[in-house]
Short mmCIF file of C-alpha atoms in Angstrom, two decimals:
data_model
loop_
_atom_site.label_atom_id
_atom_site.label_comp_id
_atom_site.label_asym_id
_atom_site.label_seq_id
_atom_site.Cartn_x
_atom_site.Cartn_y
_atom_site.Cartn_z
CA UNK A 1 40.33 -13.59 6.14
CA UNK A 2 39.19 -10.87 3.76
CA UNK A 3 37.16 -13.38 1.78
CA UNK A 4 35.26 -14.53 4.89
CA UNK A 5 34.26 -10.92 5.64
CA UNK A 6 33.19 -10.45 2.02
CA UNK A 7 31.01 -13.56 2.11
CA UNK A 8 29.39 -12.42 5.39
CA UNK A 9 28.66 -8.99 3.97
CA UNK A 10 27.27 -10.51 0.77
CA UNK A 11 24.88 -12.80 2.63
CA UNK A 12 23.80 -9.94 4.89
CA UNK A 13 23.14 -7.74 1.88
CA UNK A 14 21.14 -10.50 0.18
CA UNK A 15 19.07 -10.98 3.35
CA UNK A 16 18.42 -7.23 3.55
CA UNK A 17 17.24 -7.09 -0.07
CA UNK A 18 14.94 -10.10 0.44
CA UNK A 19 13.47 -8.59 3.62
CA UNK A 20 12.92 -5.31 1.82
CA UNK A 21 11.02 -7.08 -1.00
CA UNK A 22 8.94 -9.00 1.54
CA UNK A 23 8.06 -5.77 3.40
CA UNK A 24 7.09 -4.02 0.11
CA UNK A 25 4.87 -6.93 -0.89
CA UNK A 26 3.24 -7.06 2.56
CA UNK A 27 2.62 -3.33 2.40
CA UNK A 28 1.01 -3.65 -1.01
CA UNK A 29 -1.24 -6.46 0.17
CA UNK A 30 -2.36 -4.52 3.27
CA UNK A 31 -2.91 -1.35 1.21
CA UNK A 32 -4.95 -3.12 -1.45
CA UNK A 33 -6.95 -4.91 1.24
CA UNK A 34 -7.68 -1.58 2.93
CA UNK A 35 -8.82 -0.01 -0.33
CA UNK A 36 -11.05 -2.98 -1.13
CA UNK A 37 -12.64 -3.04 2.33
CA UNK A 38 -13.12 0.73 2.25
CA UNK A 39 -14.79 0.52 -1.14
CA UNK A 40 -17.07 -2.20 0.21
CA UNK A 41 -18.04 -0.02 3.18
CA UNK A 42 -18.72 2.97 0.89
CA UNK A 43 -20.82 0.81 -1.40
CA UNK A 44 -23.00 -0.32 1.56
CA UNK A 45 -22.99 3.04 3.32
CA UNK A 46 -26.78 3.39 3.21
CA UNK A 47 -27.20 -0.02 4.97
CA UNK A 48 -24.94 0.93 7.88
CA UNK A 49 -26.67 2.71 10.70
CA UNK A 50 -25.40 3.50 14.20
#
């Protein structure tokens, strides 16, 4: 019985680590995309009029 609990906890821990890595990568992608689009807007600031 103890081994079954250990296996369940191990798979849950592995899943948590994988999800953490996925969230970090997604955050980096969104952050880099925001910086790039912001730089593009700053570059064309003189062309943008409201």
